[in-house]
Coordinates of C-alpha atoms and ligand atoms in Angstrom, one line a residue:
M1 CA -0.5 -0.2 0.4
L2 CA 0.9 3.1 -0.9
S3 CA 2.2 5.5 2.5
K4 CA -1.1 8.0 3.4
I5 CA 0.4 12.0 2.9
Q6 CA -0.7 13.9 5.9
A7 CA -0.8 17.9 6.9
I8 CA 2.0 19.2 7.5
R9 CA 3.4 19.7 10.4
G10 CA 1.6 23.1 13.2
M11 CA -1.2 23.2 10.3
N12 CA -4.0 22.4 11.6
D13 CA -8.0 21.1 9.3
I14 CA -10.7 22.6 10.3
L15 CA -13.2 19.9 10.4
P16 CA -16.3 20.4 9.7
E17 CA -17.2 20.4 13.1
Q18 CA -15.4 22.6 14.1
T19 CA -17.0 25.2 11.6
P20 CA -20.0 26.0 13.0
K21 CA -17.5 27.2 15.9
W22 CA -15.3 29.7 13.7
Q23 CA -18.3 31.1 11.7
Y24 CA -20.1 31.9 15.2
L25 CA -16.5 33.6 16.0
E26 CA -16.0 36.2 12.7
D27 CA -19.8 36.4 11.9
T28 CA -20.4 38.0 15.8
V29 CA -16.7 39.7 15.2
R30 CA -18.2 41.0 11.9
R31 CA -21.7 42.5 12.5
V32 CA -19.3 44.6 15.5
L33 CA -16.7 45.4 13.1
Q34 CA -20.1 46.9 10.4
S35 CA -20.8 48.8 13.4
Y36 CA -17.8 50.7 14.4
G37 CA -18.0 51.6 10.1
Y38 CA -14.9 49.0 9.6
S39 CA -14.6 47.9 5.4
E40 CA -12.7 44.2 4.9
I41 CA -10.3 44.6 2.7
R42 CA -8.7 41.0 1.3
M43 CA -4.7 40.8 0.4
P44 CA -2.8 38.0 -1.6
I45 CA -1.2 35.5 1.4
V46 CA 2.4 35.7 -0.6
E47 CA 4.4 39.1 -0.2
Q48 CA 7.6 40.0 -1.3
T49 CA 9.9 39.1 1.3
E50 CA 11.7 42.6 1.0
L51 CA 8.0 44.4 2.2
F52 CA 8.5 42.2 6.1
K53 CA 12.2 42.4 6.1
R54 CA 11.3 46.1 5.5
S55 CA 8.5 45.9 8.2
I56 CA 8.0 43.7 10.8
G57 CA 12.4 44.9 11.4
E58 CA 15.1 42.0 10.1
V59 CA 15.9 41.9 14.0
T60 CA 13.0 39.9 15.6
D61 CA 11.9 36.2 15.2
I62 CA 10.1 36.7 12.9
V63 CA 12.3 37.7 10.6
E64 CA 15.3 36.1 12.1
K65 CA 13.8 32.5 12.0
E66 CA 10.4 32.5 12.0
M67 CA 9.2 32.7 8.3
Y68 CA 8.6 30.8 5.1
T69 CA 10.4 32.3 2.1
F70 CA 11.0 31.0 -0.5
E71 CA 12.2 31.8 -3.6
D72 CA 9.4 31.5 -7.2
R73 CA 10.4 30.1 -10.7
N74 CA 11.4 33.9 -11.8
G75 CA 13.6 33.8 -9.1
D76 CA 12.0 36.3 -7.0
S77 CA 12.3 35.6 -2.9
L78 CA 8.4 36.0 -1.9
T79 CA 7.0 35.0 1.9
L80 CA 3.9 33.7 3.0
R81 CA 2.5 36.5 5.0
P82 CA 3.7 36.4 9.1
E83 CA 0.7 38.5 9.4
G84 CA -1.4 40.9 7.7
T85 CA -0.1 45.1 9.0
A86 CA 2.6 45.1 6.1
C87 CA 0.2 44.0 3.3
C88 CA -2.5 45.7 4.0
V89 CA -0.7 48.5 3.9
R90 CA 1.5 47.6 0.6
A91 CA -2.2 47.0 -0.3
A92 CA -3.7 50.5 0.8
E93 CA -0.6 52.3 0.0
Q94 CA -0.3 50.8 -3.6
H95 CA -3.9 51.9 -4.4
G96 CA -3.6 55.2 -3.3
L97 CA -6.4 54.5 -0.4
L98 CA -4.0 56.4 1.9
F99 CA -3.0 59.9 0.8
N100 CA -5.2 62.6 1.8
Q101 CA -8.0 60.1 3.3
T102 CA -8.8 58.0 6.1
Q103 CA -9.7 54.5 6.2
K104 CA -10.7 51.7 8.8
L105 CA -10.3 48.3 7.5
W106 CA -10.0 44.7 8.5
Y107 CA -9.0 41.3 7.4
C108 CA -9.0 37.4 8.4
G109 CA -7.7 34.8 7.1
P110 CA -4.2 32.9 7.3
M111 CA -0.7 33.7 8.7
F112 CA 2.7 31.8 8.8
R113 CA 5.8 31.6 11.2
H114 CA 7.3 28.4 11.5
E115 CA 7.4 28.6 15.5
R116 CA 7.7 25.9 17.3
P117 CA 3.4 24.0 17.2
Q118 CA 2.0 23.9 20.8
K119 CA -1.8 24.5 21.6
G120 CA -2.7 28.0 20.9
R121 CA 0.5 28.6 18.8
Y122 CA 0.5 26.7 15.4
R123 CA 2.5 27.6 11.9
Q124 CA -0.4 28.7 9.8
F125 CA -3.3 30.2 12.6
N126 CA -5.8 32.6 11.7
Q127 CA -5.9 36.3 12.4
I128 CA -8.6 39.1 12.9
G129 CA -6.7 41.6 11.6
V130 CA -8.1 45.7 12.2
E131 CA -5.8 48.8 10.6
C132 CA -6.8 52.4 10.5
F133 CA -4.8 55.0 8.8
G134 CA -4.6 58.9 8.9
M135 CA -5.8 59.2 12.1
Q136 CA -3.4 60.2 14.9
G137 CA -5.1 61.2 17.3
P138 CA -5.7 59.0 21.2
D139 CA -9.6 58.8 19.5
I140 CA -9.4 56.5 17.1
D141 CA -6.8 54.1 19.7
A142 CA -9.2 54.8 21.8
E143 CA -12.2 53.6 19.5
M144 CA -10.8 50.4 18.8
I145 CA -9.9 48.9 22.3
I146 CA -13.6 50.0 22.9
M147 CA -14.4 47.5 19.9
T148 CA -11.7 44.9 21.5
A149 CA -13.6 45.1 24.4
R150 CA -16.9 44.2 22.4
F151 CA -16.0 41.6 20.6
W152 CA -15.5 40.0 24.0
K153 CA -18.3 41.1 25.7
A154 CA -20.4 40.1 22.5
L155 CA -18.7 36.2 22.8
G156 CA -19.5 36.1 26.9
L157 CA -14.8 36.0 26.9
L158 CA -15.0 39.6 29.1
E159 CA -14.9 38.6 32.2
N160 CA -11.5 36.6 30.8
V161 CA -9.5 38.2 29.2
T162 CA -7.4 41.9 30.4
L163 CA -6.0 45.5 28.4
Q164 CA -2.4 45.9 29.4
I165 CA -1.4 48.5 27.5
N166 CA 1.3 51.1 27.4
S167 CA 3.3 54.0 25.2
L168 CA 6.5 53.5 23.0
G169 CA 6.9 56.9 22.8
T170 CA 8.8 58.4 19.5
S171 CA 11.8 56.7 17.8
E172 CA 14.1 59.2 19.6
A173 CA 12.2 58.0 23.2
R174 CA 13.1 54.9 22.1
A175 CA 16.9 55.3 21.7
E176 CA 17.0 57.6 24.9
Y177 CA 15.5 54.2 26.6
K178 CA 17.6 51.8 25.3
K179 CA 20.6 53.8 25.9
A180 CA 20.0 53.3 29.6
L181 CA 18.7 50.0 29.2
V182 CA 21.5 48.6 27.6
E183 CA 23.9 50.4 30.2
Y184 CA 22.1 49.3 33.4
L185 CA 21.7 45.6 31.7
S186 CA 25.1 45.0 30.7
N187 CA 25.8 45.9 34.2
N188 CA 23.6 42.8 35.3
L189 CA 24.7 40.6 32.5
D190 CA 25.9 37.6 34.3
A191 CA 22.0 37.2 36.0
L192 CA 20.8 37.7 31.7
D193 CA 19.6 34.6 29.7
E194 CA 21.5 33.9 26.7
D195 CA 18.9 34.7 24.5
S196 CA 18.9 38.1 26.3
K197 CA 22.3 38.4 26.3
R198 CA 22.0 38.2 22.5
R199 CA 19.8 41.1 22.3
L200 CA 21.4 43.1 23.9
E201 CA 23.1 43.9 21.0
S202 CA 20.7 43.2 18.1
N203 CA 17.4 44.7 20.8
P204 CA 17.0 44.7 23.9
L205 CA 14.0 46.2 24.0
R206 CA 12.9 42.9 23.6
I207 CA 13.8 41.2 26.6
L208 CA 11.4 43.1 28.1
D209 CA 9.3 40.6 27.4
S210 CA 11.9 38.1 28.8
K211 CA 9.7 35.0 30.8
N212 CA 13.1 34.3 32.3
E213 CA 13.3 34.3 36.5
S214 CA 16.4 35.3 36.6
T215 CA 15.9 38.1 33.7
Q216 CA 12.3 39.0 35.5
R217 CA 14.3 40.2 38.7
V218 CA 16.6 42.1 36.8
L219 CA 14.2 43.9 34.9
D220 CA 12.6 44.7 38.6
D221 CA 14.8 47.8 39.1
A222 CA 15.7 48.6 35.6
P223 CA 15.3 51.8 34.1
D224 CA 11.9 51.9 33.9
F225 CA 9.9 53.6 29.8
A226 CA 7.5 55.5 31.3
D227 CA 9.9 58.1 32.6
Y228 CA 11.3 58.7 29.2
L229 CA 8.3 59.1 27.4
D230 CA 8.3 61.9 25.3
Q231 CA 6.2 64.7 26.4
E232 CA 3.5 64.8 23.0
S233 CA 3.6 60.6 23.5
K234 CA 2.7 61.2 27.7
E235 CA -0.3 63.6 26.3
H236 CA -1.8 61.3 23.7
F237 CA -1.2 57.9 26.3
E238 CA -2.9 60.0 29.0
Q239 CA -5.5 61.1 26.3
L240 CA -6.3 57.4 25.3
L241 CA -6.5 56.0 29.1
G242 CA -9.3 58.9 30.1
L243 CA -11.4 57.8 27.2
L244 CA -11.1 54.3 28.1
D245 CA -12.1 55.2 31.9
A246 CA -15.0 57.4 30.7
S247 CA -16.3 54.4 28.8
D248 CA -15.6 52.1 31.7
V249 CA -12.9 50.0 29.9
A250 CA -10.1 48.9 33.0
Y251 CA -6.7 48.4 31.8
E252 CA -4.0 47.9 33.1
V253 CA -0.9 50.5 32.4
N254 CA 2.0 47.3 31.8
S255 CA 5.2 49.8 31.0
R256 CA 8.0 46.1 30.2
L257 CA 5.1 46.3 27.3
V258 CA 7.1 46.6 24.5
R259 CA 5.4 44.1 21.6
G260 CA 7.8 42.0 19.0
L261 CA 7.5 43.8 16.1
D262 CA 10.1 47.5 15.1
Y263 CA 7.2 49.1 13.7
Y264 CA 5.0 50.4 17.0
S265 CA 5.3 53.5 18.3
K266 CA 3.0 55.6 20.9
T267 CA 0.6 53.2 22.1
V268 CA 0.7 49.3 22.2
F269 CA -1.4 47.3 23.9
E270 CA -2.3 42.6 24.6
W271 CA -5.2 41.2 25.8
V272 CA -4.9 38.4 28.0
T273 CA -6.2 36.2 29.5
D274 CA -4.8 32.8 32.2
D275 CA -7.1 30.3 30.5
L276 CA -5.1 29.1 27.8
G277 CA -1.7 28.2 29.1
A278 CA 1.8 30.6 28.1
Q279 CA -0.1 31.6 24.9
G280 CA -2.1 34.0 27.0
T281 CA -2.0 36.9 24.3
V282 CA -5.2 36.5 23.0
C283 CA -4.8 39.7 20.1
A284 CA -2.8 42.4 20.3
G285 CA -1.6 45.6 19.1
G286 CA -0.6 49.2 18.6
R287 CA 0.3 52.3 16.7
Y288 CA 2.7 52.7 13.5
D289 CA 3.1 56.2 12.3
G290 CA 6.8 55.5 10.7
L291 CA 5.5 52.8 9.2
V292 CA 3.7 53.5 5.9
E293 CA 6.7 55.5 5.3
Q294 CA 9.4 53.4 5.8
L295 CA 7.7 51.5 3.6
G296 CA 8.6 54.1 1.2
G297 CA 4.9 55.9 0.9
R298 CA 4.0 59.3 2.1
S299 CA 3.7 59.7 5.9
T300 CA 0.0 58.7 7.0
P301 CA -0.6 57.6 10.7
G302 CA -1.6 53.9 11.1
V303 CA -3.0 52.1 14.5
G304 CA -4.5 48.3 14.1
F305 CA -4.4 44.9 16.0
A306 CA -4.7 41.3 15.3
M307 CA -6.5 38.7 16.8
G308 CA -5.3 35.1 17.1
V309 CA -8.2 33.1 16.2
E310 CA -7.7 29.7 17.6
R311 CA -6.3 30.9 20.1
L312 CA -10.6 32.6 21.1
I313 CA -11.7 29.1 19.6
L314 CA -10.1 27.3 22.6
M315 CA -10.5 30.3 24.7
L316 CA -15.2 29.0 24.0
E317 CA -14.4 26.4 24.0
S318 CA -12.7 25.5 27.5
L319 CA -15.5 28.5 29.5
D320 CA -18.3 26.5 27.1
K321 CA -19.3 29.6 25.8
I322 CA -20.9 28.8 22.3
P323 CA -24.3 28.7 21.9
A324 CA -26.1 25.6 22.1
T325 CA -27.3 25.9 19.1
I326 CA -24.2 26.5 17.0
N327 CA -23.8 23.3 15.6
N328 CA -24.6 21.8 11.4
A329 CA -27.8 20.1 12.7
A330 CA -30.7 20.1 10.2
D331 CA -34.2 21.9 10.8
V332 CA -36.0 19.2 8.4
F333 CA -35.1 16.1 6.8
I334 CA -36.8 14.6 4.4
V335 CA -36.7 11.1 3.1
A336 CA -38.4 9.5 0.4
V337 CA -38.9 5.9 -0.6
G338 CA -40.2 4.2 -3.2
E339 CA -41.5 4.8 -7.2
G340 CA -41.4 8.8 -8.2
T341 CA -40.4 9.8 -4.6
Q342 CA -36.9 10.9 -4.8
I343 CA -38.4 14.3 -7.3
E344 CA -41.1 14.5 -4.6
A345 CA -38.5 15.4 -1.9
F346 CA -37.1 17.5 -4.2
K347 CA -39.9 19.9 -4.8
L348 CA -40.7 19.8 -1.3
A349 CA -37.9 20.6 -0.3
E350 CA -38.4 23.9 -2.8
V351 CA -41.0 24.9 -1.9
L352 CA -39.2 24.8 1.9
R353 CA -36.6 26.7 1.3
N354 CA -38.6 29.7 -1.4
E355 CA -40.8 29.7 1.4
F356 CA -37.6 29.5 4.7
L357 CA -34.5 31.8 3.8
T358 CA -32.0 30.0 6.4
L359 CA -33.9 26.7 7.2
R360 CA -31.3 24.1 6.9
V361 CA -33.1 21.1 4.9
V362 CA -31.8 17.8 4.1
T363 CA -33.4 15.8 1.4
H364 CA -31.8 12.3 1.9
C365 CA -29.9 11.4 -1.3
G366 CA -28.9 7.4 -2.3
G367 CA -32.1 5.4 -1.7
G368 CA -31.9 2.9 0.7
S369 CA -34.9 1.3 2.9
F370 CA -37.2 3.3 5.8
K371 CA -35.0 2.4 8.3
S372 CA -31.5 3.3 7.4
Q373 CA -33.2 6.5 5.9
M374 CA -35.0 7.0 9.5
K375 CA -31.8 6.5 10.8
K376 CA -30.0 9.4 8.6
A377 CA -32.6 11.8 9.8
D378 CA -32.2 10.7 13.9
K379 CA -28.6 11.5 13.0
S380 CA -29.1 14.6 11.1
G381 CA -30.2 16.4 13.7
A382 CA -33.5 18.0 12.6
P383 CA -36.6 18.0 14.8
V384 CA -39.0 17.3 12.4
A385 CA -38.4 14.6 9.5
L386 CA -40.8 15.1 6.5
I387 CA -41.5 11.3 5.0
I388 CA -42.9 11.3 1.1
G389 CA -44.1 6.8 0.1
E390 CA -45.6 5.9 -2.8
N391 CA -48.7 6.1 -1.0
E392 CA -48.3 9.7 0.1
I393 CA -48.0 10.4 -3.7
Q394 CA -51.3 8.6 -4.6
N395 CA -52.8 11.0 -2.0
K396 CA -51.6 14.3 -2.6
T397 CA -50.0 14.1 1.4
V398 CA -46.7 14.0 3.0
V399 CA -46.5 12.4 6.6
V400 CA -44.8 15.4 9.1
K401 CA -42.7 13.3 11.9
P402 CA -41.5 14.6 14.6
L403 CA -38.3 12.7 16.4
R404 CA -36.2 13.0 19.2
G405 CA -34.8 16.4 20.5
L406 CA -37.7 18.3 19.7
S407 CA -38.4 20.9 22.0
M408 CA -42.3 21.2 22.9
T409 CA -44.2 22.5 25.9
E410 CA -45.9 19.8 27.4
E411 CA -49.1 20.0 25.2
S412 CA -47.9 20.2 22.6
A413 CA -45.9 17.1 22.9
E414 CA -48.0 15.2 23.7
N415 CA -49.5 16.1 20.1
N416 CA -46.4 16.0 18.8
R417 CA -45.7 12.9 19.4
Q418 CA -47.8 11.1 16.7
Q419 CA -46.6 11.5 13.3
V420 CA -49.2 13.5 10.9
E421 CA -50.3 12.7 7.6
V422 CA -51.3 16.2 6.2
P423 CA -52.3 16.7 2.7
V424 CA -49.2 18.6 0.6
S425 CA -51.2 21.9 -0.2
D426 CA -51.3 22.7 4.4
F427 CA -47.8 20.5 4.9
L428 CA -46.3 24.3 4.9
N429 CA -48.6 25.6 8.3
V430 CA -48.4 22.4 9.8
I431 CA -44.7 22.3 9.2
E432 CA -44.2 26.0 11.6
G433 CA -45.6 24.1 13.6
Y434 CA -42.1 22.3 14.6
L435 CA -39.9 25.2 13.4
A436 CA -41.0 27.7 16.1
Ligands
LIG1 P1 3.4 35.9 20.7 O1 4.0 36.3 21.6 O2 2.2 34.9 21.2 O3 4.4 34.7 20.0 P2 3.4 37.7 18.7 O4 3.6 38.9 19.1 O5 4.2 37.2 18.2 O6 2.9 35.9 20.2 P3 1.8 39.1 16.8 O7 2.4 39.2 16.0 O8 1.5 40.3 18.4 O9 1.8 37.3 18.3 O10 0.0 38.5 16.7 C1 -1.2 38.8 17.3 C2 -1.8 37.9 17.8 O11 -2.6 35.9 16.6 C3 -1.5 36.9 18.8 O12 -1.8 37.7 20.0 C4 -2.2 35.5 18.8 O13 -3.6 35.1 19.2 C5 -1.6 35.1 17.3 N1 -0.7 34.0 17.0 C6 0.5 34.8 16.6 N2 1.3 34.1 16.9 C7 0.4 32.5 16.7 C8 0.5 30.9 16.3 N3 2.0 31.1 16.6 N4 -0.4 30.5 16.9 C9 -1.1 31.4 17.0 N5 -2.2 32.4 17.3 C10 -1.2 33.4 17.2
LIG2 MG1 5.0 35.3 18.7

């Protein structure tokens, strides 16, 4: 026998039993995005490698070791997108969406990073991303964060996430701080972990992010970023916090929050949870006022965030927050046994679909005995079956049969336990009673 081909490690199939949860999450988020006036944009999943090197930064985990980069047949270096912000800036700039305009955009789709696969961390994962262009004040930062809080409320997750927020200031302020931090850490070199030692030269701010205990202890007495913040960034940050206070969005200021990409300035934030173990960040973003220019466009302020769809699904599952109605169950299952019954079944199904646009009607295909078809009807989860046999065709009737799992009042339960044979001309009225 030939060996079977398997999916690539860290890249998951989302099976039919799972997809209703994904649709639920995506629909909920999409509805909220629309209510804030965002428009969807769709970008390719492959871009020139240079795009990510220039935006994310050469000395970042993503660019140093996580990108799926390959040569195409022309010898061009291409990369499967590890994130969406750079792609969105590239697309918006290329199509003239940025100059003298404001934009509120969102996208959804797979991202690729060669990381060690584990719970909540995959090599192909999905993000819903949001980017705003052309607005420099703290109001849009605030509105964006308020919107994320509404996502969690709509999904029933608000109690289980906390907002961490910080300001990274201007690049000048960051440079000043970097100097002080490097000086301090150099004096405590022995206590740093190997990764942090390496980063001391290449990307010292990332050391603030270290999970290593010894490094953490050193950091406890490190210079505080807040003391280095420039006046403009300070005001921006204070106004933002004021808007969040006034909107009852709780937050924790975390002056060690730096984020793993080079392009952030001023606001950065993360929504974190204790419910997912080590992979606790479900949503992260910030302001990137320098990025458009860095990618060759005219200077344009930007701010955005991305959320990890897999992590949110894991959270919904572990907290049991997926509504019971979210499944693939049919609403009506049509059983057809005997000569000439299949076409009648199709006709009834179409009548139902015409009448009830969102009704899930499954017509049995593939023949089989009454008993085997009824088994499938049960398995479909439908609360009611329509049965058509040769007798029914002759009588111009159809049998309406309640199935187990039907929720009803005591009284109607009594009435409904029995199947009824109704004239085809009247079956819509009868079936409506079962679909309440
Ligand atoms: P982490 O610190 O967990 O590696 P990150 O800072 O690299 O996250 P971002 O680039 O900010 O992540 O991406 C935004 C969100 O996308 C994350 O908060 C997370 O929810 C999700 N995410 C990032 N990498 C992965 C991955 N490999 N698998 C699944 N989800 C991911
Ligand atoms: Mg990462």
